Coordinates of C-alpha atoms in Angstrom, one line a residue:
Chain A
M1 CA 42.7 -37.9 179.8
S2 CA 39.6 -35.3 179.0
G3 CA 40.4 -34.2 182.3
F4 CA 44.1 -33.3 181.8
R5 CA 42.6 -31.7 178.3
K6 CA 40.3 -29.5 180.4
E7 CA 42.7 -28.2 183.1
F8 CA 45.2 -27.6 180.0
I9 CA 43.0 -25.4 178.0
K10 CA 41.5 -23.7 181.0
G11 CA 44.7 -21.7 181.4
I12 CA 45.2 -20.6 178.1
I13 CA 42.2 -18.1 177.3
I14 CA 39.2 -18.8 179.9
S15 CA 41.5 -18.2 182.9
N16 CA 44.2 -16.6 181.1
P17 CA 47.0 -15.6 184.1
L18 CA 47.5 -11.9 182.4
F19 CA 44.6 -10.8 180.9
V20 CA 41.5 -12.6 182.8
L21 CA 43.0 -13.1 186.3
A22 CA 45.0 -10.2 186.4
L23 CA 48.3 -11.7 188.1
G24 CA 51.9 -11.5 187.2
F25 CA 52.2 -7.7 185.5
C26 CA 55.5 -7.1 186.6
P27 CA 57.4 -9.4 184.6
A28 CA 55.0 -9.0 181.4
L29 CA 55.2 -5.2 181.3
A30 CA 59.0 -5.2 182.3
V31 CA 60.3 -7.6 179.9
S32 CA 57.7 -7.2 177.1
T33 CA 60.2 -4.8 175.1
S34 CA 61.3 -7.3 172.7
V35 CA 59.8 -11.0 171.5
D36 CA 63.4 -12.4 172.6
N37 CA 62.7 -11.3 176.2
A38 CA 59.4 -12.6 175.9
I39 CA 60.0 -15.9 175.0
G40 CA 62.9 -16.1 177.7
M41 CA 60.8 -15.1 180.4
S42 CA 57.9 -17.4 179.4
V43 CA 60.2 -20.4 179.1
G44 CA 61.5 -19.5 182.7
V45 CA 58.2 -19.0 184.3
A46 CA 57.0 -22.2 182.4
F47 CA 60.0 -24.3 183.8
V48 CA 59.7 -22.8 187.5
L49 CA 55.8 -23.4 187.1
L50 CA 56.0 -27.2 186.0
G51 CA 58.5 -27.8 188.5
S52 CA 56.7 -26.3 191.5
N53 CA 53.6 -27.6 190.5
I54 CA 54.9 -31.3 190.5
I55 CA 56.7 -31.3 193.6
V56 CA 53.9 -29.5 195.6
S57 CA 51.4 -31.9 194.2
A58 CA 53.4 -35.0 194.8
I59 CA 53.9 -33.8 198.9
R60 CA 50.6 -32.2 199.1
K61 CA 49.6 -34.9 201.5
S62 CA 52.4 -34.9 203.6
V63 CA 53.1 -31.3 204.2
P64 CA 52.2 -29.8 207.4
N65 CA 49.3 -27.0 207.1
I66 CA 51.4 -24.4 209.1
V67 CA 54.5 -24.7 207.4
R68 CA 52.6 -24.8 203.7
I69 CA 53.6 -21.3 202.5
P70 CA 57.0 -21.4 203.5
V71 CA 57.7 -25.0 201.9
F72 CA 56.1 -23.6 198.8
I73 CA 58.3 -20.6 198.9
V74 CA 61.6 -22.4 199.3
I75 CA 60.5 -25.0 196.6
I76 CA 60.0 -21.8 193.9
A77 CA 63.1 -19.9 195.0
T78 CA 64.8 -23.7 194.4
F79 CA 63.7 -23.8 190.8
V80 CA 64.1 -20.1 190.3
T81 CA 67.7 -20.4 191.2
V82 CA 68.1 -23.4 188.7
V83 CA 66.6 -21.2 186.0
N84 CA 68.9 -18.4 186.8
L85 CA 71.9 -20.7 186.7
I86 CA 71.1 -22.4 183.4
F87 CA 70.4 -19.1 181.7
H88 CA 73.7 -17.7 183.0
A89 CA 75.5 -20.8 181.6
F90 CA 73.7 -21.3 178.4
V91 CA 71.9 -18.2 177.3
P92 CA 74.1 -15.5 178.6
A93 CA 72.8 -12.7 176.2
L94 CA 69.3 -13.3 177.3
Y95 CA 70.1 -13.7 181.0
E96 CA 71.4 -10.4 181.0
S97 CA 68.9 -8.7 179.1
L98 CA 66.4 -10.1 181.8
G99 CA 68.3 -9.1 184.6
I100 CA 66.5 -8.7 187.7
Y101 CA 63.3 -9.9 186.4
L102 CA 64.6 -13.7 186.1
P103 CA 65.0 -13.9 189.9
L104 CA 62.1 -11.9 190.7
I105 CA 60.0 -14.9 188.9
V106 CA 60.3 -16.1 192.6
V107 CA 57.9 -13.5 193.7
N108 CA 55.5 -13.9 190.8
C109 CA 52.1 -14.0 192.0
I110 CA 51.0 -16.7 189.1
I111 CA 53.6 -19.3 190.7
L112 CA 52.5 -19.1 194.1
G113 CA 48.9 -18.7 193.2
R114 CA 48.9 -22.0 191.2
A115 CA 50.9 -23.7 193.9
E116 CA 48.7 -22.6 196.6
A117 CA 45.4 -23.0 194.8
F118 CA 45.7 -26.0 192.5
A119 CA 48.4 -27.8 192.7
S120 CA 48.0 -28.2 196.7
K121 CA 44.8 -29.8 195.9
N122 CA 45.0 -32.2 192.9
P123 CA 46.9 -35.1 191.8
I124 CA 50.3 -34.9 189.7
T125 CA 48.9 -35.2 186.0
S126 CA 46.1 -32.3 186.6
S127 CA 48.9 -30.3 187.9
I128 CA 51.1 -30.6 185.3
A129 CA 48.2 -29.9 182.7
D130 CA 47.5 -26.9 184.9
A131 CA 51.2 -25.7 184.7
L132 CA 51.5 -26.4 181.0
G133 CA 48.0 -24.6 180.3
V134 CA 48.8 -21.6 182.4
S135 CA 52.4 -21.3 180.8
I136 CA 51.3 -21.2 177.5
G137 CA 48.3 -18.6 178.4
F138 CA 51.3 -16.5 179.8
F139 CA 53.5 -16.8 177.1
L140 CA 50.6 -15.9 174.4
A141 CA 49.9 -13.0 176.2
L142 CA 53.2 -12.2 176.6
L143 CA 54.1 -12.4 172.9
I144 CA 51.1 -10.3 172.0
I145 CA 52.2 -7.2 174.2
S146 CA 55.8 -7.7 172.7
L147 CA 54.8 -7.9 169.3
I148 CA 52.9 -4.7 169.4
R149 CA 55.7 -3.0 171.6
E150 CA 58.7 -4.1 169.5
M151 CA 57.2 -3.6 166.0
L152 CA 55.8 0.3 167.0
G153 CA 58.9 1.1 169.2
T154 CA 61.8 -0.2 167.3
G155 CA 59.9 -0.3 163.7
S156 CA 61.4 -3.5 163.1
L157 CA 60.8 -7.3 164.3
S158 CA 63.9 -9.2 165.4
L159 CA 64.0 -13.1 166.7
F160 CA 67.4 -14.0 168.4
G161 CA 69.3 -11.9 166.1
Y162 CA 67.9 -12.5 162.8
N163 CA 65.9 -9.6 161.2
L164 CA 62.6 -10.8 160.5
L165 CA 60.9 -7.7 159.0
T166 CA 61.3 -3.7 158.8
L167 CA 58.3 -1.6 158.7
P168 CA 58.1 1.2 156.3
V169 CA 58.2 4.3 157.8
L170 CA 58.1 3.2 161.0
G171 CA 61.7 1.7 160.3
D172 CA 63.4 5.0 159.9
N173 CA 60.9 6.8 162.9
P174 CA 60.0 4.4 165.4
M175 CA 57.7 5.3 168.2
I176 CA 60.4 5.1 170.9
L177 CA 57.6 5.5 173.6
F178 CA 56.2 2.1 173.0
I179 CA 59.6 0.5 174.3
L180 CA 59.8 2.7 177.2
P181 CA 57.9 2.3 180.3
P182 CA 54.8 4.2 179.7
G183 CA 54.4 2.5 176.4
A184 CA 53.8 -1.0 178.5
F185 CA 51.1 0.5 180.9
L186 CA 49.6 1.8 177.6
V187 CA 49.6 -1.3 175.8
M188 CA 48.6 -3.3 178.6
G189 CA 45.6 -1.0 179.6
L190 CA 44.3 -0.7 175.8
L191 CA 44.7 -4.4 175.1
L192 CA 42.5 -5.6 178.9
A193 CA 40.1 -3.3 177.7
L194 CA 40.0 -4.8 174.0
F195 CA 39.7 -8.3 175.6
R196 CA 36.8 -7.1 177.8
R197 CA 35.2 -5.6 175.0
M198 CA 35.6 -8.9 173.1
G199 CA 33.8 -10.4 176.2
V200 CA 36.8 -12.7 177.1
M201 CA 37.7 -10.8 180.5
K202 CA 35.1 -10.6 182.8
G203 CA 34.4 -7.2 184.7
E204 CA 36.0 -6.6 188.2
Chain B
M1 CA 77.6 13.1 199.6
S2 CA 76.7 14.0 195.8
E3 CA 77.0 10.4 195.1
L4 CA 74.3 9.3 197.7
I5 CA 72.0 12.0 196.6
S6 CA 72.2 10.7 193.0
I7 CA 71.7 7.2 194.2
F8 CA 68.4 8.5 196.2
L9 CA 67.1 10.6 193.7
S10 CA 67.8 8.0 191.1
V11 CA 65.8 5.1 192.7
A12 CA 63.2 7.5 193.9
V13 CA 62.1 9.3 190.8
I14 CA 64.3 8.8 187.6
N15 CA 64.0 4.9 187.8
N16 CA 61.0 4.8 190.0
L17 CA 59.9 1.1 191.2
I18 CA 56.8 1.2 190.1
I19 CA 56.7 3.7 187.0
S20 CA 59.8 2.5 185.2
K21 CA 60.7 -0.8 186.8
F22 CA 57.3 -2.1 187.3
L23 CA 57.9 -3.7 190.7
G24 CA 54.8 -3.8 193.6
L25 CA 52.2 -3.4 191.0
C26 CA 49.7 -5.3 192.7
P27 CA 49.6 -2.7 195.5
F28 CA 49.9 0.0 192.9
F29 CA 46.4 -1.3 191.3
G30 CA 45.1 -2.9 194.3
V31 CA 45.4 -1.1 197.9
S32 CA 45.6 2.5 196.0
K33 CA 41.8 3.5 195.9
K34 CA 42.0 5.7 199.0
I35 CA 44.7 8.2 199.9
G36 CA 44.8 6.9 203.8
N37 CA 45.7 3.3 202.9
A38 CA 48.2 4.2 200.1
L39 CA 50.0 6.3 202.7
S40 CA 49.9 3.6 205.4
M41 CA 50.9 0.9 202.5
G42 CA 54.0 3.3 201.6
I43 CA 55.2 3.4 205.0
A44 CA 55.1 -0.1 205.8
V45 CA 56.9 -1.0 202.4
T46 CA 59.7 1.7 203.3
L47 CA 60.1 0.3 206.8
V48 CA 60.3 -3.3 205.5
M49 CA 62.8 -2.5 202.8
L50 CA 65.1 -0.6 205.0
V51 CA 65.2 -3.4 207.3
A52 CA 65.3 -5.7 204.5
S53 CA 68.2 -3.9 202.8
I54 CA 70.3 -4.2 205.7
A55 CA 69.8 -7.5 206.6
T56 CA 70.6 -8.5 203.0
W57 CA 73.7 -6.7 203.0
F58 CA 75.2 -8.3 205.9
I59 CA 74.1 -12.3 204.8
N60 CA 75.8 -10.7 201.3
N61 CA 79.2 -9.7 202.9
L62 CA 79.1 -11.9 205.9
I63 CA 77.9 -15.2 204.2
L64 CA 77.2 -15.3 200.4
I65 CA 80.6 -13.7 199.3
P66 CA 83.0 -15.3 201.6
F67 CA 81.7 -18.6 201.4
E68 CA 81.2 -18.3 197.4
I69 CA 77.8 -19.1 197.5
E70 CA 76.1 -16.2 196.0
Y71 CA 73.9 -18.3 193.8
M72 CA 72.2 -19.1 196.8
N73 CA 70.8 -15.4 197.3
I74 CA 67.2 -15.4 195.9
I75 CA 66.4 -18.3 198.3
M76 CA 68.2 -16.4 201.1
Y77 CA 66.9 -13.1 200.4
I78 CA 63.1 -14.4 200.1
L79 CA 63.2 -16.3 203.4
V80 CA 65.0 -13.3 205.3
I81 CA 62.2 -11.1 203.9
A82 CA 59.4 -13.2 204.8
A83 CA 61.0 -13.5 208.6
L84 CA 61.4 -10.0 208.7
V85 CA 58.2 -9.4 208.0
Q86 CA 56.8 -11.5 210.4
I87 CA 59.4 -10.1 213.3
I88 CA 58.3 -6.6 212.4
E89 CA 54.7 -7.7 212.4
L90 CA 55.2 -9.0 215.8
F91 CA 57.3 -6.1 217.1
I92 CA 54.4 -3.4 216.1
K93 CA 51.7 -5.8 217.5
R94 CA 53.3 -5.5 220.9
T95 CA 54.9 -1.9 220.9
N96 CA 52.2 0.4 219.1
L97 CA 48.9 -1.3 218.7
S98 CA 47.2 1.6 217.0
L99 CA 50.1 1.9 214.5
Y100 CA 49.3 -2.1 214.0
N101 CA 45.8 -1.4 213.6
A102 CA 46.8 1.1 210.6
L103 CA 49.6 -1.0 208.9
G104 CA 48.9 -4.5 210.3
I105 CA 46.6 -5.9 207.4
Y106 CA 49.4 -4.6 204.6
L107 CA 52.3 -6.3 206.4
P108 CA 51.8 -10.0 205.2
L109 CA 51.2 -9.0 201.5
I110 CA 54.5 -7.3 201.7
T111 CA 56.3 -10.8 201.9
T112 CA 55.4 -11.2 198.0
N113 CA 55.8 -7.8 197.0
C114 CA 58.4 -7.9 194.3
A115 CA 59.1 -4.3 195.2
V116 CA 61.3 -5.1 198.4
L117 CA 63.0 -8.1 197.1
G118 CA 63.7 -5.9 193.9
I119 CA 65.3 -3.1 195.8
T120 CA 67.9 -5.8 197.4
L121 CA 68.3 -7.2 194.1
I122 CA 69.2 -3.9 192.8
N123 CA 71.9 -3.2 196.0
A124 CA 73.7 -6.4 195.0
Q125 CA 73.7 -6.0 191.5
E126 CA 75.0 -2.6 191.7
S127 CA 77.4 -3.5 194.4
Y128 CA 76.4 -0.8 197.2
G129 CA 78.0 -0.4 200.3
L130 CA 76.0 -0.5 203.5
L131 CA 75.4 3.0 203.6
E132 CA 74.3 3.6 200.0
S133 CA 72.2 0.3 200.2
I134 CA 70.3 2.4 203.1
V135 CA 69.9 5.3 201.0
S136 CA 68.8 3.4 197.9
S137 CA 66.1 1.4 200.0
L138 CA 65.0 4.8 201.2
G139 CA 64.6 6.2 197.9
G140 CA 62.9 3.3 196.7
G141 CA 60.2 3.5 199.6
V142 CA 60.1 7.2 198.9
G143 CA 59.4 6.9 195.5
F144 CA 57.1 4.0 196.3
L145 CA 55.0 6.0 198.5
L146 CA 54.9 8.8 196.3
V147 CA 53.5 7.2 193.3
L148 CA 51.4 5.0 195.4
V149 CA 49.8 8.3 197.0
I150 CA 49.4 10.2 193.7
M151 CA 47.9 7.3 192.0
S152 CA 45.3 6.7 194.9
G153 CA 44.3 10.5 194.4
I154 CA 43.6 9.8 190.6
R155 CA 41.7 6.8 191.4
E156 CA 39.2 8.6 193.9
K157 CA 38.5 10.9 191.0
L158 CA 38.3 7.9 188.6
E159 CA 36.0 6.3 190.5
I160 CA 33.2 8.7 189.9
A161 CA 34.6 9.4 186.2
D162 CA 32.0 8.6 183.2
A163 CA 34.6 5.9 181.4
P164 CA 33.4 3.6 179.0
S165 CA 32.3 0.4 180.4
S166 CA 35.4 -1.8 179.1
M167 CA 37.7 0.8 180.2
R168 CA 36.6 1.1 183.9
G169 CA 38.9 -0.3 186.7
L170 CA 42.2 -1.9 185.7
P171 CA 42.7 -0.9 182.0
V172 CA 42.1 2.7 182.6
A173 CA 44.4 2.7 185.8
M174 CA 47.0 1.4 183.5
L175 CA 46.4 4.2 181.4
V176 CA 47.1 6.3 184.0
G177 CA 50.2 4.7 184.8
A178 CA 51.3 5.6 181.2
M179 CA 50.9 9.0 181.8
L180 CA 52.5 9.1 185.3
G181 CA 55.5 7.7 183.3
L182 CA 55.5 10.2 181.0
T183 CA 55.6 12.7 183.6
F184 CA 58.2 11.1 185.6
F185 CA 60.5 11.1 182.4
G186 CA 60.9 15.0 183.5
F187 CA 63.0 13.8 186.2
G188 CA 65.3 12.4 183.8
G189 CA 67.5 15.5 183.6
M190 CA 68.2 15.7 187.2
I191 CA 71.4 13.5 187.6
Chain C
M1 CA 53.3 -38.9 224.9
K2 CA 56.1 -39.7 222.6
A3 CA 54.0 -39.7 219.6
R4 CA 52.5 -36.6 220.3
T5 CA 56.1 -34.7 220.7
L6 CA 56.7 -36.4 217.2
R7 CA 53.8 -34.6 215.6
E8 CA 54.5 -31.2 217.4
F9 CA 58.1 -31.4 215.6
F10 CA 57.0 -32.5 212.5
P11 CA 56.6 -29.5 210.5
I12 CA 60.1 -28.1 211.7
I13 CA 61.4 -31.7 210.6
F14 CA 59.9 -31.4 207.4
I15 CA 60.5 -27.8 206.6
T16 CA 64.3 -28.2 207.4
L17 CA 64.3 -31.7 205.0
V18 CA 62.7 -29.3 202.0
V19 CA 65.5 -26.6 202.9
F20 CA 68.2 -29.7 202.6
L21 CA 67.1 -31.1 199.4
A22 CA 66.9 -27.9 198.0
V23 CA 70.4 -26.6 199.0
A24 CA 71.6 -30.1 197.6
L25 CA 69.9 -29.8 194.5
L26 CA 71.2 -26.0 194.2
S27 CA 74.8 -27.3 194.8
V28 CA 74.8 -30.0 192.0
T29 CA 73.2 -27.2 189.5
Y30 CA 75.9 -24.8 190.5
S31 CA 78.6 -27.5 190.2
I32 CA 77.4 -28.3 186.5
T33 CA 76.9 -24.7 185.4
K34 CA 79.9 -23.0 187.3
D35 CA 82.5 -23.6 184.6
E36 CA 80.1 -23.0 181.7
I37 CA 79.4 -19.8 183.3
K38 CA 83.2 -18.7 183.9
T39 CA 83.9 -19.8 180.0
Q40 CA 80.9 -18.1 178.4
E41 CA 82.3 -14.6 180.3
E42 CA 86.0 -15.3 179.2
L43 CA 84.7 -16.1 175.8
K44 CA 82.6 -12.7 175.7
I45 CA 86.0 -11.0 176.7
Q46 CA 87.9 -12.9 174.1
R47 CA 85.4 -11.9 171.3
L48 CA 85.2 -8.4 172.0
L49 CA 89.2 -8.2 171.9
E50 CA 89.1 -9.9 168.8
E51 CA 86.5 -7.7 167.6
M52 CA 89.0 -4.6 168.9
F53 CA 92.3 -5.9 167.7
P54 CA 91.5 -8.1 164.5
E55 CA 95.1 -8.7 164.3
M56 CA 95.1 -10.0 167.6
S57 CA 96.8 -13.9 167.9
E58 CA 96.9 -14.3 171.9
Y59 CA 96.3 -12.1 175.2
T60 CA 97.7 -11.8 178.6
L61 CA 95.6 -10.5 181.7
K62 CA 97.7 -9.0 184.4
N63 CA 96.3 -6.8 187.4
E64 CA 92.9 -6.5 185.3
V65 CA 94.5 -5.1 182.1
Y66 CA 94.4 -7.5 178.8
T67 CA 97.9 -7.4 177.2
V68 CA 97.2 -7.8 173.3
Y69 CA 99.9 -9.6 171.4
S70 CA 100.1 -10.2 167.5
K71 CA 102.8 -13.0 166.8
G72 CA 104.8 -12.2 170.2
D73 CA 104.7 -8.0 169.4
T74 CA 102.5 -6.2 171.9
V75 CA 99.7 -4.1 169.7
G76 CA 97.7 -2.9 172.3
Y77 CA 95.9 -2.7 176.0
A78 CA 92.6 -3.2 177.0
F79 CA 90.7 -3.2 180.4
V80 CA 87.3 -2.9 182.1
A81 CA 85.7 0.6 182.9
T82 CA 82.6 0.9 184.8
G83 CA 80.3 3.7 184.4
K84 CA 77.0 4.8 186.0
G85 CA 74.2 4.9 183.6
Y86 CA 71.0 6.0 183.6
G87 CA 69.4 2.6 184.4
G88 CA 72.3 1.0 186.3
T89 CA 76.0 0.1 186.0
I90 CA 77.6 0.0 182.5
D91 CA 80.4 -2.0 181.6
I92 CA 83.2 -1.1 179.0
L93 CA 86.1 -3.0 177.4
V94 CA 88.6 -0.1 176.4
G95 CA 91.3 -0.4 174.1
L96 CA 94.4 1.6 174.1
K97 CA 96.7 1.3 171.0
N98 CA 99.4 3.2 173.1
E99 CA 99.6 5.6 175.8
T100 CA 98.3 8.3 173.7
T101 CA 95.7 7.0 171.7
V102 CA 92.5 4.9 172.1
K103 CA 92.2 1.7 170.1
G104 CA 88.2 1.7 170.4
I105 CA 85.5 0.6 172.9
K106 CA 82.9 -2.2 173.5
I107 CA 80.0 -2.2 175.6
I108 CA 80.3 -5.3 177.8
S109 CA 76.9 -4.8 179.2
Q110 CA 74.3 -2.3 179.9
Q111 CA 70.9 -1.6 181.4
E112 CA 70.2 1.6 179.4
T113 CA 66.5 2.3 178.1
P114 CA 65.9 0.7 174.5
G115 CA 65.6 2.8 172.3
L116 CA 67.3 5.8 173.7
G117 CA 70.0 5.1 176.0
N118 CA 71.0 1.7 174.8
K119 CA 72.1 3.3 171.6
I120 CA 75.5 3.4 173.3
L121 CA 75.8 -0.5 172.0
E122 CA 75.8 0.9 168.5
S123 CA 79.0 1.3 166.2
D124 CA 77.4 4.9 165.2
F125 CA 78.3 5.9 169.1
T126 CA 81.2 3.7 169.8
S127 CA 83.2 4.8 166.3
N128 CA 83.6 7.8 168.3
F129 CA 86.4 6.5 170.4
T130 CA 87.9 4.8 167.6
T131 CA 91.8 6.1 167.1
L132 CA 90.8 8.9 169.4
D133 CA 93.4 11.1 171.3
I134 CA 93.2 10.3 175.2
N135 CA 92.6 14.3 175.8
N136 CA 89.7 14.6 173.4
I137 CA 87.5 11.9 175.5
F138 CA 84.7 14.4 176.3
L139 CA 81.3 15.2 174.9
K140 CA 81.4 17.9 172.4
R141 CA 79.4 20.3 174.4
D142 CA 82.1 19.7 177.0
G143 CA 84.6 20.7 174.6
G144 CA 85.6 17.4 173.3
S145 CA 85.2 15.1 170.2
I146 CA 82.3 12.6 171.1
D147 CA 78.9 13.1 169.3
A148 CA 76.3 12.7 172.3
I149 CA 73.4 10.4 171.2
T150 CA 70.5 12.7 170.8
G151 CA 67.9 12.4 173.8
A152 CA 70.5 10.4 175.8
T153 CA 73.3 12.4 177.4
I154 CA 73.4 10.9 180.6
S155 CA 74.4 7.6 179.0
S156 CA 76.7 9.2 176.5
R157 CA 78.5 11.0 179.2
A158 CA 78.3 8.0 181.4
V159 CA 80.4 6.0 178.9
T160 CA 82.7 9.0 177.8
D161 CA 83.3 9.8 181.6
A162 CA 84.2 6.2 182.4
V163 CA 86.1 5.4 179.4
R164 CA 88.4 8.9 180.4
T165 CA 89.2 8.3 184.4
T166 CA 89.6 4.6 183.8
I167 CA 92.3 5.5 181.1
L168 CA 94.0 7.9 183.4
E169 CA 94.0 5.8 186.4
K170 CA 95.4 2.6 184.4
L171 CA 98.1 5.0 182.5
E172 CA 99.0 6.2 186.3
A173 CA 99.6 2.6 187.6
L174 CA 101.2 1.8 184.9
K175 CA 103.6 4.6 185.1
E176 CA 104.4 4.1 188.8
S177 CA 104.8 0.2 188.0
K178 CA 107.8 1.3 185.6

């Protein structure tokens, strides 16, 4: 069980997919305009990652080496389609605001990366731990970015339609830049520098 | 005609794939340190985008829509793009070895480039016709190339700039991305 | 010899099997979610119609035009207009009180810039259209009576133009069918 814990904790901070491994920027920058989107995206990524890690790990001994990557891509694309259909049916508002970034999970480097680098070499239990850890690490990173962007960019914070707080001054004059695309680069760049300063992120 | 020009400009500069849609960030931060490399990568991506858009348009209109299996689009698109990249690679290798040496190493990377899948998804979402899809993918490719080349020029200078140690590399590249994004807002009034 | 051939073909058999299983899983998921997706979309239109026509008791859909009834009397018409915005397609539900007056508009879906263009969702903008004469559906700067959103002229104009052209199209079609 200690192995399970080790693989689980690893993905959250030491090898955080976004801040340390610098993988999966595309969805992280695009959907971090609101906390709602960040949560939706994280749930989607977690589902696909968990599913693909389990299946890849289960078939790791029988999959022929030369068709390894195509097989992984088919597995990932299947889970992404399942997530798309489920989101479309049960959370249509979220499905719409995630737009093309939900299907684009299929080319998210984190997922193929974990399948290739971890799940294809390790047993199912540690692959599950790895998927959970990486998903939580991805979620925390996305949450930090989206909290900053939503609060500065709209002057308020809301969660699935409930307004949690409205900031003084900013509430009337939000810094719209932060929810526009350049704001994403700005926040991400400063956060990366901050994490590196704190020693969490290794240099290049 | 003006419709096509507006699609081209919109995809190329206003809704630039890299700067405002965040597609294809890996090559943007990864290979864009030399102008020559950026140019080759951009051309390779444009080529694959063009072929992929045409192929996915036919798949969409001849298979997915008639058989009402549009939900299979993700799996179909990604397999088609992967296969196309292989075919283009083989074709270039056989016909033009010097071009292959210039573009070769970038082609396999393109399979998992979100910009290519992204443009095919955008075309399907906007239900573009064949001609519109071609124009939109060309616009996407040109926009991609443009930003990659601009960024590589800036990064050549950044390499020798005296940035604080924690900002060097990726963080400062992100900030440059932010400034590029702001400049690109200037194109907003074009359509 | 036979064993070797089998081994050579194994990768192809394997990937075919994987694709087959994937397709099977997807069609099962699709058949489960299909009806839900359809009802969700219908519910959305119905909810927007109810917001637009609070007195609505029922509605019918014919030739892409919703006819809204209140206890048997026709109280208005509605249809979907599609505009080209800054970030992509904007779908708008347009309600008509009669052949000369707009009842109101509701945005069905949009991908405009958050904080700027997506203010077309807010009632500050959509209320511009409420009980508007169909000849005045232009932005103020184009000689009409609609206030454009500050900094988002493209989105405002996209909505305005889509609403106006679709109304004219539908009215034309209505006249021809009469």
